[in-house]
XYZ file of C-alpha atoms in Angstrom:
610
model
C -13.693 32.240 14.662
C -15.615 29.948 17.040
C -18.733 31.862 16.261
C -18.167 31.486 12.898
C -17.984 28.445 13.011
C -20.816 28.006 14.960
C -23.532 29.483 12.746
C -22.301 27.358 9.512
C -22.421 24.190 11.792
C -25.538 23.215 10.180
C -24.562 22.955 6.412
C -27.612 24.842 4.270
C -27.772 21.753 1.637
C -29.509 19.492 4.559
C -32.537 21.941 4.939
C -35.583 21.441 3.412
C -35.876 22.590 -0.144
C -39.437 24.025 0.069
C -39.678 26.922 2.791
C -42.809 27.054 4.890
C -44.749 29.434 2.805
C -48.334 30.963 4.213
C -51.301 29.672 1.574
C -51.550 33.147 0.506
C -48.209 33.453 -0.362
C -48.411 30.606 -2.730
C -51.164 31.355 -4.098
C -49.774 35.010 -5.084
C -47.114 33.198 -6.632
C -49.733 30.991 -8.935
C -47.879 28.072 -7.180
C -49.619 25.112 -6.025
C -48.989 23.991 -2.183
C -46.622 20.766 -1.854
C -48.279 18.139 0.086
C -46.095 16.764 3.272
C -46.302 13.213 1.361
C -44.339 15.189 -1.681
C -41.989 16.642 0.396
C -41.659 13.622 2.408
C -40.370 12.211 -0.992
C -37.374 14.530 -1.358
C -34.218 12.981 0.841
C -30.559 13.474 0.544
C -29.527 10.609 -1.318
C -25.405 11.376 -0.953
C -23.969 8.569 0.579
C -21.305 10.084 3.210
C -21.385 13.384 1.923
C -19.752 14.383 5.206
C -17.136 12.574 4.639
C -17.551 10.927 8.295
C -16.860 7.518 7.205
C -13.604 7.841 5.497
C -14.062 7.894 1.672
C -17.144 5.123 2.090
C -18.989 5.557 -0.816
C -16.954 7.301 -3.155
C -14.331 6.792 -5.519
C -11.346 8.959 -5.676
C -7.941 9.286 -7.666
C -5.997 11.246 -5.365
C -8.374 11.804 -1.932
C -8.543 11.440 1.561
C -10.157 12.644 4.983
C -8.829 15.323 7.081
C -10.029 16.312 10.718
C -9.416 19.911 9.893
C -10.324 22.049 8.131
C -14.252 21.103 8.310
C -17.569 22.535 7.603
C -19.172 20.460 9.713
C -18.520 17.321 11.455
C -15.069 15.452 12.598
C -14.019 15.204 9.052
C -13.545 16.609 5.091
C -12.330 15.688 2.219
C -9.056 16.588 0.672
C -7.960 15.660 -2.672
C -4.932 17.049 -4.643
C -4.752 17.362 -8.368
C -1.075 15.705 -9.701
C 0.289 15.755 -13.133
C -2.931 14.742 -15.912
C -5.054 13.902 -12.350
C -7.561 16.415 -11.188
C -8.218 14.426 -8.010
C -11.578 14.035 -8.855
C -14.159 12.208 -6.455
C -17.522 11.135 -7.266
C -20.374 8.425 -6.069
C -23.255 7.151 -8.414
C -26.355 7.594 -7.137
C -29.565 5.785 -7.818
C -32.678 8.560 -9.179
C -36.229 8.540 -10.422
C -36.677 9.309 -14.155
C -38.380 13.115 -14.668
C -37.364 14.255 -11.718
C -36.134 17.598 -10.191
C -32.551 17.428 -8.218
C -30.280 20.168 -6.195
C -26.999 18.966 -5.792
C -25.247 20.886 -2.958
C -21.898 21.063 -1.133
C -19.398 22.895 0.351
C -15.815 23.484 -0.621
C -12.708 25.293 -0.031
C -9.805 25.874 -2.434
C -9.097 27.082 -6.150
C -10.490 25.846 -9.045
C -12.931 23.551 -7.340
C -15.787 22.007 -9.028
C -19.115 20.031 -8.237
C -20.982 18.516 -11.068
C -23.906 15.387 -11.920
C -23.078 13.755 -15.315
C -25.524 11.039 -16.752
C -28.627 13.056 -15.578
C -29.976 12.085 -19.171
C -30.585 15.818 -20.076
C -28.083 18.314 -19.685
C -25.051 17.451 -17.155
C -24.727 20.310 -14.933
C -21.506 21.400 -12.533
C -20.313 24.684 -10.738
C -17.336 25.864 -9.438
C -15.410 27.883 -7.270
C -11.909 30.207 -8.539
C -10.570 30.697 -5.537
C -12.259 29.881 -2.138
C -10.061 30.470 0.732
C -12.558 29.403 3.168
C -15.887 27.302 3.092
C -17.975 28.589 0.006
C -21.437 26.792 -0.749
C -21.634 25.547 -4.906
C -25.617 24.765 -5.396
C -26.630 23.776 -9.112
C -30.079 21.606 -10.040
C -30.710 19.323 -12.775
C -33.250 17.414 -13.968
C -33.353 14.149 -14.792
C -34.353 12.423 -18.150
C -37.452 9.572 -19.067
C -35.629 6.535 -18.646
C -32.959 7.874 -15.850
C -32.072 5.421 -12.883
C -28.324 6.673 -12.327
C -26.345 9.826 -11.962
C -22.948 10.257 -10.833
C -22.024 12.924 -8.472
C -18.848 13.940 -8.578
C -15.850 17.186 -6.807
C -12.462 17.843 -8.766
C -10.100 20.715 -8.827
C -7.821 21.446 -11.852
C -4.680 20.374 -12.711
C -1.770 21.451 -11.569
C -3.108 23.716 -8.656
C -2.862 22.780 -5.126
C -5.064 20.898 -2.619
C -9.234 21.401 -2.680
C -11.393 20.549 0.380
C -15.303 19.398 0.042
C -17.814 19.062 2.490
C -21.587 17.820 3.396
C -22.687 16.983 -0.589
C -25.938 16.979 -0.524
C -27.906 15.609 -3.565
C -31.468 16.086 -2.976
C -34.718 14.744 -4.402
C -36.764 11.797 -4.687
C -35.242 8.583 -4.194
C -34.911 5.525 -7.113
C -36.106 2.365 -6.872
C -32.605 0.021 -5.641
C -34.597 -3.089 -5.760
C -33.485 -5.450 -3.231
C -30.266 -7.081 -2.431
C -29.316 -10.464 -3.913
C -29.923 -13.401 -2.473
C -26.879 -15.474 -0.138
C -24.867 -17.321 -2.825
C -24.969 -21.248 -2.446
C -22.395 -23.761 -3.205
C -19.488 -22.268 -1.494
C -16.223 -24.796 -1.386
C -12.351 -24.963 -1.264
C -10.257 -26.085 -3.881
C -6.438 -25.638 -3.968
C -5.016 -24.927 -0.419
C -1.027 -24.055 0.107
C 0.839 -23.093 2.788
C 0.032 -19.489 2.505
C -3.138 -19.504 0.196
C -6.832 -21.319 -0.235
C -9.002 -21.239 -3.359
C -12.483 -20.599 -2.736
C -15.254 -20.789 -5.304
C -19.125 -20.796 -5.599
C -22.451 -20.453 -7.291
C -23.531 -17.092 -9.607
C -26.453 -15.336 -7.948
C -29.016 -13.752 -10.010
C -28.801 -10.072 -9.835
C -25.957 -9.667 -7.959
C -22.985 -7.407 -9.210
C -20.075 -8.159 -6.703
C -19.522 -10.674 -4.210
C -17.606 -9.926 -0.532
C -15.341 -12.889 0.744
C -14.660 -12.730 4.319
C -12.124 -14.729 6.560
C -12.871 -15.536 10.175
C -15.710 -12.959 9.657
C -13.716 -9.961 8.568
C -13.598 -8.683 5.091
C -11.045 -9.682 3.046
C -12.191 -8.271 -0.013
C -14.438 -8.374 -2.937
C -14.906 -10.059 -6.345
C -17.079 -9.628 -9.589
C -16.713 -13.621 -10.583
C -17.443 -16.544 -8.205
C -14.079 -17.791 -7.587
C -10.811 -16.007 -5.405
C -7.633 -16.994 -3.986
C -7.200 -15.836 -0.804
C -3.591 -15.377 -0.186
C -1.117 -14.134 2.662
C -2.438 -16.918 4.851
C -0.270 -18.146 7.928
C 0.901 -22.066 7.434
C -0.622 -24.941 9.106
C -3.263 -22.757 10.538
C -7.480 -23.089 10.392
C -8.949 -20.718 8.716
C -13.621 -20.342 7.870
C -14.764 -18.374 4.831
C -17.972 -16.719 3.762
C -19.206 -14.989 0.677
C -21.787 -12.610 0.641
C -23.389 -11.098 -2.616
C -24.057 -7.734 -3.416
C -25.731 -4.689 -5.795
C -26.755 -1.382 -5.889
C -29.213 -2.537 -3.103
C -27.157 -3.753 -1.045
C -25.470 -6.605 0.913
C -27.138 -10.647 0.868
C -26.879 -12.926 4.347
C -23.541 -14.196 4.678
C -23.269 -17.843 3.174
C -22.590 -20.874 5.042
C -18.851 -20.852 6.275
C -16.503 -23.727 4.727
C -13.319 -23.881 6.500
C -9.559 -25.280 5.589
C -6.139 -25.887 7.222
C -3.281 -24.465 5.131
C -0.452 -26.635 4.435
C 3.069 -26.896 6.604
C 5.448 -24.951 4.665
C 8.515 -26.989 3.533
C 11.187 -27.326 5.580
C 14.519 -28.647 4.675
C 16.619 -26.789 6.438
C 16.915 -23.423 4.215
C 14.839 -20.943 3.617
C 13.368 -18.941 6.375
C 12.643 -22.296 7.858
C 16.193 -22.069 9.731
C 16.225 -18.496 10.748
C 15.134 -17.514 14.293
C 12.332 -16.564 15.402
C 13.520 -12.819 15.051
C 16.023 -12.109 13.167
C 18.362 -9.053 12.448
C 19.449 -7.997 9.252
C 22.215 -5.991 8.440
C 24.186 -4.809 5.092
C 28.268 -5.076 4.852
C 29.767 -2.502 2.591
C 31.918 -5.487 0.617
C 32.740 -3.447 -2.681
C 33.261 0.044 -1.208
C 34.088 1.877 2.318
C 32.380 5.436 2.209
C 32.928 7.276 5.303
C 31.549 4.627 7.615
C 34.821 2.283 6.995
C 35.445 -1.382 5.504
C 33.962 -4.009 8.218
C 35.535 -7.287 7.537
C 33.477 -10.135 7.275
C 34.912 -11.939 10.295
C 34.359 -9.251 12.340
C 31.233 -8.956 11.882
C 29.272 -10.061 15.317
C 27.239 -12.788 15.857
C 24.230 -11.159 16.400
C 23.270 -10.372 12.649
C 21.489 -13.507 11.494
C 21.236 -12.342 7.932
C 24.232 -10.244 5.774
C 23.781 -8.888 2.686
C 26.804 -8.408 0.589
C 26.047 -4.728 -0.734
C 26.119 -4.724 -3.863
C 26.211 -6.858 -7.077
C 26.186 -4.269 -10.263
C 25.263 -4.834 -13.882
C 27.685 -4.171 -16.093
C 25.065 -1.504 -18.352
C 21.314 -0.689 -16.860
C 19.823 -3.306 -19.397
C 22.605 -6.235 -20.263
C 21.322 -8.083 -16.985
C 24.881 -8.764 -16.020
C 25.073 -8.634 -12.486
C 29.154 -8.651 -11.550
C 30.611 -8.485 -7.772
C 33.515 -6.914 -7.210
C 35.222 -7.031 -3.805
C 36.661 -3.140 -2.120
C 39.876 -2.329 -3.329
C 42.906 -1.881 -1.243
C 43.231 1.696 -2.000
C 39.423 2.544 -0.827
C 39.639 -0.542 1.995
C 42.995 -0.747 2.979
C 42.394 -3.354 5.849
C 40.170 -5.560 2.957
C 41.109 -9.518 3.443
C 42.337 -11.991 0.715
C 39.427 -13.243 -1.498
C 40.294 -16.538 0.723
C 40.190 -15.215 3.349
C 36.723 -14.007 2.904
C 35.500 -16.976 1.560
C 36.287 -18.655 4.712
C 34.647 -16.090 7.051
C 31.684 -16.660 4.923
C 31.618 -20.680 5.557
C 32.212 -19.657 9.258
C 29.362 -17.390 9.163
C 26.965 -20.048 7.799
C 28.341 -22.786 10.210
C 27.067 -20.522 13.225
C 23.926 -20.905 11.471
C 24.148 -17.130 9.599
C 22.436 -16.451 6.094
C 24.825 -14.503 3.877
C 23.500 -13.161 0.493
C 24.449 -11.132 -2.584
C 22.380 -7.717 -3.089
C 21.762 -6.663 -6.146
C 21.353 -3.170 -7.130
C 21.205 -0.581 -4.616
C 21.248 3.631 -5.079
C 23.538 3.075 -8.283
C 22.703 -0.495 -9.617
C 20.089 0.177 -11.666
C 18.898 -3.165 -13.507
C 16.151 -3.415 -16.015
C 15.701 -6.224 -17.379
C 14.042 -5.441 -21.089
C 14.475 -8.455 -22.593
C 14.693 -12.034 -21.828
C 18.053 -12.708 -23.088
C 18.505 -9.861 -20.305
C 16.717 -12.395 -17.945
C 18.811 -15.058 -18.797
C 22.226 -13.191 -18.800
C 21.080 -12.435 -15.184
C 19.997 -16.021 -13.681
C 23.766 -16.866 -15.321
C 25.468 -14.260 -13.526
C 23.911 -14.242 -10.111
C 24.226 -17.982 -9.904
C 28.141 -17.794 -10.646
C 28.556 -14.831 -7.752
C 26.520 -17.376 -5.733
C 28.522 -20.267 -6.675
C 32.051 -18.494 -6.338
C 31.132 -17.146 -2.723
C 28.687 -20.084 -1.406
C 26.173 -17.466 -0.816
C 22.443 -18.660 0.732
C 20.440 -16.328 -1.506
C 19.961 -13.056 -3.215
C 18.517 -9.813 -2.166
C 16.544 -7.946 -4.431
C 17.111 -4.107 -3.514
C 15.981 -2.515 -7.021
C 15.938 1.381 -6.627
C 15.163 4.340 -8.681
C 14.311 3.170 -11.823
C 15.216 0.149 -12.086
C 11.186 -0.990 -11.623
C 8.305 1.043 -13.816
C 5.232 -0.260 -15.065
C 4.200 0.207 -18.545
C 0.947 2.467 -19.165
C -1.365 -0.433 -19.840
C -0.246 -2.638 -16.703
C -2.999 -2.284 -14.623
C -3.269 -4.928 -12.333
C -0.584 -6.289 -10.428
C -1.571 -9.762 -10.207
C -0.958 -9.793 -14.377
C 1.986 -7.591 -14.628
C 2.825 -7.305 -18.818
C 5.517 -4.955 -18.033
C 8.505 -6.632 -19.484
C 11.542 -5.480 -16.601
C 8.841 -6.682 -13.927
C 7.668 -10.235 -15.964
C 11.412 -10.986 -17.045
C 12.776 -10.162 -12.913
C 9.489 -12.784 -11.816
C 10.674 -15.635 -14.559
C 14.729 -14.922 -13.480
C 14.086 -15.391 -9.665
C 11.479 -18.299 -10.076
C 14.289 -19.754 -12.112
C 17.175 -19.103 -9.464
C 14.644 -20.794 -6.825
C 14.741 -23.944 -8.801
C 17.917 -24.036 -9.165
C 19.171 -23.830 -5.412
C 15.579 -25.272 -4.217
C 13.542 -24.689 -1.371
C 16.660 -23.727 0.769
C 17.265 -20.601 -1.387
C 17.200 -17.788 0.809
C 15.055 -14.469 -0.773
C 14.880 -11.106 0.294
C 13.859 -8.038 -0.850
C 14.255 -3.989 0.271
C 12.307 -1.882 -2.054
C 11.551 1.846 -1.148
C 8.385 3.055 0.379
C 7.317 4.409 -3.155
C 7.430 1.000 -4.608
C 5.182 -0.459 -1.982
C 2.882 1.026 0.462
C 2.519 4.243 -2.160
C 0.778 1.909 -4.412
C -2.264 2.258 -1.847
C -2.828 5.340 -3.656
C -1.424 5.066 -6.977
C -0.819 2.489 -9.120
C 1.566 3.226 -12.313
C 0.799 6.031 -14.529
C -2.878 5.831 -13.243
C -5.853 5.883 -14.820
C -5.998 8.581 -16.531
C -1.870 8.508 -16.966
C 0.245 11.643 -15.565
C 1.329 9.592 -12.645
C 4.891 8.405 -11.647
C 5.278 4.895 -13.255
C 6.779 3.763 -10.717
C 4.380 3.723 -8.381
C 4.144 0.681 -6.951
C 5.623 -1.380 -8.903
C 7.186 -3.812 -6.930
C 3.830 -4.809 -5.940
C 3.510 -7.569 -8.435
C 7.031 -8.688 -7.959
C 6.338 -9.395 -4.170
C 2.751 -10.924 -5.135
C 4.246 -13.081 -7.692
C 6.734 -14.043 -5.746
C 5.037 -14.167 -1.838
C 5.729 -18.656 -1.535
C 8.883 -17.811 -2.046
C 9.916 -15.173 -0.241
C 11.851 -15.482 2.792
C 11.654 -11.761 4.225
C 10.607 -8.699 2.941
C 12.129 -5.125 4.773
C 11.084 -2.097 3.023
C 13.116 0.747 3.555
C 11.384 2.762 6.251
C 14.184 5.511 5.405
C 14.882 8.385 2.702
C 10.894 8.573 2.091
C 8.459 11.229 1.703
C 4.994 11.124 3.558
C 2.967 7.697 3.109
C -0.798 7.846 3.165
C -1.358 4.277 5.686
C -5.000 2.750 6.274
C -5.920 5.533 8.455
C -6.205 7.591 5.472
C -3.519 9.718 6.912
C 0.041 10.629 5.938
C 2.682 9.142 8.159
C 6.466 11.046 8.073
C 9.725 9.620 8.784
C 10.854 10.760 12.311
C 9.067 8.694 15.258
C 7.469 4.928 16.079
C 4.350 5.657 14.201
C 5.833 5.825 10.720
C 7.073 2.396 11.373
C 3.678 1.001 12.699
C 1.799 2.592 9.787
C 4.402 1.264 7.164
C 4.373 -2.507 8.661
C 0.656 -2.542 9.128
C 0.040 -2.259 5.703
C 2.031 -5.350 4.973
C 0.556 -7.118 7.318
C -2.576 -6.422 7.016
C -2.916 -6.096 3.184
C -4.384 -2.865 1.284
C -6.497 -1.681 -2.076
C -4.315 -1.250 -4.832
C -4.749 2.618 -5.475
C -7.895 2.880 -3.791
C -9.698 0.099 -5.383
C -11.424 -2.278 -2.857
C -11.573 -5.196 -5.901
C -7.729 -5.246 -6.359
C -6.123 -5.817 -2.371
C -2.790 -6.667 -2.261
C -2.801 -9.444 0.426
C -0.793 -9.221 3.912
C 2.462 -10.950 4.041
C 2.758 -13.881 7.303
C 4.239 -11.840 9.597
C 7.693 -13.805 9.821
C 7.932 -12.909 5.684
C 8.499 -9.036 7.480
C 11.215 -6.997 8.867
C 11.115 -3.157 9.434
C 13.914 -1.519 7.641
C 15.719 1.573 9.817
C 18.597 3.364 9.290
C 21.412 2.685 12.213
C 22.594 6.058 12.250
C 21.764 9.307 11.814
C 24.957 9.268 9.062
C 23.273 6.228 7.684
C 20.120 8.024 5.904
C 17.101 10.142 7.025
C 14.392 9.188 8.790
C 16.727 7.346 11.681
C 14.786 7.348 15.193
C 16.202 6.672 18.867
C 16.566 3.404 20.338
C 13.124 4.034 22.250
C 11.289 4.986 18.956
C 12.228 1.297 17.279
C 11.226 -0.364 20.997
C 7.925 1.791 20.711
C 7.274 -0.125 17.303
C 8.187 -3.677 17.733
C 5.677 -2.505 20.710
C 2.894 -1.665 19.078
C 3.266 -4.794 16.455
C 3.861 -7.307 18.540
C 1.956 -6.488 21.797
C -0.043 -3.671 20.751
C 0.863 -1.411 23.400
C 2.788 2.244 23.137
C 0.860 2.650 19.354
C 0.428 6.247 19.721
C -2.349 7.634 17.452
C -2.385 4.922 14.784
C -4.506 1.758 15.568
C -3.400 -1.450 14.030
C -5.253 -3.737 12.437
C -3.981 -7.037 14.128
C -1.024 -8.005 16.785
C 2.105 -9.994 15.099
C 4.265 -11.100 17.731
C 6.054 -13.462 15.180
C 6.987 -10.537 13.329
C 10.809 -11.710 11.799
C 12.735 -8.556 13.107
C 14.830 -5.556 12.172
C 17.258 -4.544 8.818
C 19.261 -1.542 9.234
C 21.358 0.146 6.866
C 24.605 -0.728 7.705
C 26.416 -3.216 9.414
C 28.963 -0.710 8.581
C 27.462 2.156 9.856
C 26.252 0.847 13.178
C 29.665 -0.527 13.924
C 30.658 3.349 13.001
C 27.732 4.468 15.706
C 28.972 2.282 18.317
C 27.031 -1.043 17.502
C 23.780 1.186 19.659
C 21.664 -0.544 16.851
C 22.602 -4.243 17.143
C 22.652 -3.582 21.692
C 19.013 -2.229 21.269
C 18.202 -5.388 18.989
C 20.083 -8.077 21.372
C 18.592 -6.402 24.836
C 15.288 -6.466 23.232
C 14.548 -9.697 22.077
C 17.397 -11.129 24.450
């Protein structure tokens, strides 16, 4: 196999097209000889077609890069086809008109094609049945009078499995790209908040884009000449740049503005009053299951934050949340509805934050309508009132949260159970003010899934729920206290390394919590990032026993983490993009449960940041 694998090292697409052919030979074959200037002219013009550099260059629905299998090279690229997606991949490429091009690669898989559309003649593509190891797909096109631009492009079909595709080659004489746009002028700040600063500056002829960078990293890119950078840390300094680009390429950066963000309020609520790492926990207060009932005054004094699990609607749509405490025949040792009232104002007097949950595995709530909205602000507020509660947790599950087919972009949601659960929080955070305590613990598939997919996708077929608390957190980032996704009870997560992280060990933690922090392209597309959270807005979300849910992991395994995060050291194979040692803390599912498992979670938790 090593043989093998050592003849195709050098992929047959990167050789020259014309073979070194004796004078007679040509002349036998009425051809006339190529000059070296005319060969000289032919290049590959594939940007990345060995996938070496991630998925630089392209634009995929469903793709990644893989170490193995390769043709050649560290790395490949495999894309699989889901529902009305045929993973396809492709790269526009800039050509001369009249021209002669082979487009070449090499691909494993069935039903795998290679194609060039917009070659202003006939669009050409090839493609493999079945390829169960690395078979070359060659086809040539020509291009028509006034062509500039082709697109290059590798799908499979749908509903097979995963294709592979390697060194694309597309090769001929290169187009004219002009050159790149001049540095844009006129860069300023406008609006500045505690977690945000608006930037804007002057249009430059011929560019297309324009790249904002903070403290001279890339923070993402723009097609007007304004953005709002978000997920910003309060009262810290902060420079910007802007660069514009084109098909050419990138301008000189512009000169750097900077700006302070503003101290975020603090009046004694909010996260203000936490500490500076926190441990969340939820108390089983309406049923038992086989962990037990916990009462609220025994609860110890090491969980900073309780959520009361869980407030139910009364129907899926009516927007009625209701709260109803365990019964004595499921929770025979339950106290009096005094009585835990009064371990709650004991709780809060030790300086604890003790909120209502809403939803859960069985809660499903979608608000439709906005006299669904407004039934809900009016019953949340009276649980909140009746109990004294600090806040409300948002834990929305199964399908409680979809996104319609035409919501897109999830800084303008339109879906109506996303816009109506925005307007019915915003509302509950006037109410109670700044001291209003909000937290939220969606699934993996809501969140950090949405770096793939995004709704029903482009080209629909996807799961519409997708990512779709994406615009609820973004809409709602100022006022969010902490967000901890539920690390647990999820399937394989693509992170930034363009790999897929499983529930199990440290790394699917790091991966996870990474993304928050450091903020990722909404199903692939770098002009749509979702910005990081501050690092205090985030908790990692564990199971506290193995009974609790899957995906639990040892005591070391959540030490190897907070680790990584927050010193960068014991990070395994995934490298993070920044150190957070003011990440919040921990949220486990249960309080219950790890008083069932001996308290080992809350001991780990204390000895750690103790």
């Amino acid at each position: 196999m090593e043989r093998a694998r050592a003849e195709h090292a050098r992929p047959l697409a990167r050789r020259p097209l014309v073979t070194l052919l004796t004078a007679a030979a040509l002349a036998a074959s009425g051809l006339t000889a190529l000059t070296s200037a005319a060969r000289a002219a032919d290049a590959d013009l594939a940007r990345n077609g060995g996938f070496e550099s991630a998925l630089d260059g392209w634009t995929c629905t469903a793709g990644t890069t893989v170490t193995s299998p390769v043709h050649s090279g560290t790395a490949a690229l495999k894309a699989t086809p889901a529902g009305a997606d045929n993973a396809r991949c492709s790269q526009t490429v800039s050509v001369k008109p009249d021209s002669q091009y082979t487009l070449s690669g090499y691909v494993r898989g069935t039903y795998v094609y290679l194609g060039a559309s917009g070659t202003g003649t006939t669009d050409v593509s090839t493609w493999a049945q079945s390829a169960p190891d690395w078979q070359q797909l060659t086809t040539t096109f020509r291009t028509g009078p006034s062509t500039s631009k082709v697109t290059i492009y590798t799908h499979g079909w749908y509903g097979t499995g995963a294709y592979h595709a390697d060194d694309i080659s597309l090769t001929g004489p290169g187009g004219e790209t002009g050159q790149p746009p001049a540095a844009p002028g006129g860069l300023r700040t406008g609006s500045v908040t505690s977690s945000s600063v608006a930037l804007s500056w002057s249009p430059v002829p011929g560019a297309t884009g324009y790249a904002v960078y903070r403290d001279g990293a890339r923070a993402g890119t723009v097609t007007g000449t304004s953005t709002t950078v978000s997920g910003l840390t309060s009262s810290t300094a902060y420079s910007f740049q802007v660069t514009a680009v084109n098909d050419a390429g990138e301008s000189a950066r512009s000169a750097t503005v900077t700006a302070t963000t503003a101290q975020r309020p603090d009046d004694g609520g909010g996260s203000s009053d936490l500490p500076a790492h926190a441990l969340v926990g939820y108390l089983h207060a309406s049923f038992a299951n086989g962990s037990g009932y916990t009462r609220m005054a025994d609860v110890p004094d090491s969980w900073d934050v309780i959520d009361l699990a869980f407030g139910e609607p009364t129907s899926v749509t009516s927007g009625d949340i209701r709260f109803e405490r365990c019964p004595v025949a499921e929770c025979p040792n339950v106290e009096s509805d005094a009585e835990f009232k009064a371990a709650i104002k004991a709780k809060q007097a030790a300086g604890k934050k003790v909120l209502i949950s809403i939803g859960g595995q069985n809660g499903q709530v979608q608000l439709t309508t906005t006299a669904a909205r407004d039934t809900f602000v009016s019953s949340v507020s009276a649980i909140i009132d009746e109990y004294g509660l600090d806040g409300l947790d948002i834990d929305f599950e199964g399908h409680s949260l979809s996104l319609n087919a035409d919501d897109t972009d999830f800084k303008n949601p339109k879906t109506p159970v996303i816009v109506n659960l925005i307007s019915a929080v915003k509302t509950l955070k006037a109410k109670y003010g700044d001291g209003f305590v909000l937290t939220m613990a969606p699934e993996t598939f809501f969140v950090q899934l949405g770096y793939q997919y995004y709704g029903t996708g482009k080209w629909g077929g996807q799961d519409p729920r997708a990512g779709a608390y994406l615009p609820v957190i973004h809409a709602l980032r100022d006022d969010l206290t902490l967000l901890h996704v539920q690390d647990y009870n999820s399937g394989s997560i693509m992170g930034l390394d363009n790999q897929y992280h499983s529930m199990g060990g440290a790394d699917f933690h790091i991966a996870m919590t990474d993304m928050l922090l450091t903020g990722f392209p909404v199903a692939g597309d770098a002009n749509n990032v979702f910005p990081p959270l501050r690092p205090d807005q985030v908790a990692i979300g564990m199971p506290a026993s193995t009974q609790a849910g899957n995906g639990h992991v040892s005591s070391a395994e959540v030490n190897k983490a907070l680790n990584c995060l927050t010193k960068k050291t014991d990070c395994g194979s995934y490298a993070t993009h920044g150190t957070w040692p003011d990440l919040r803390g921990l949220m486990t599912w249960s309080i219950n449960w790890d008083r069932y498992a001996n308290w080992e979670f809350q001991k780990n938790f204390d000895a750690y940041f103790g």
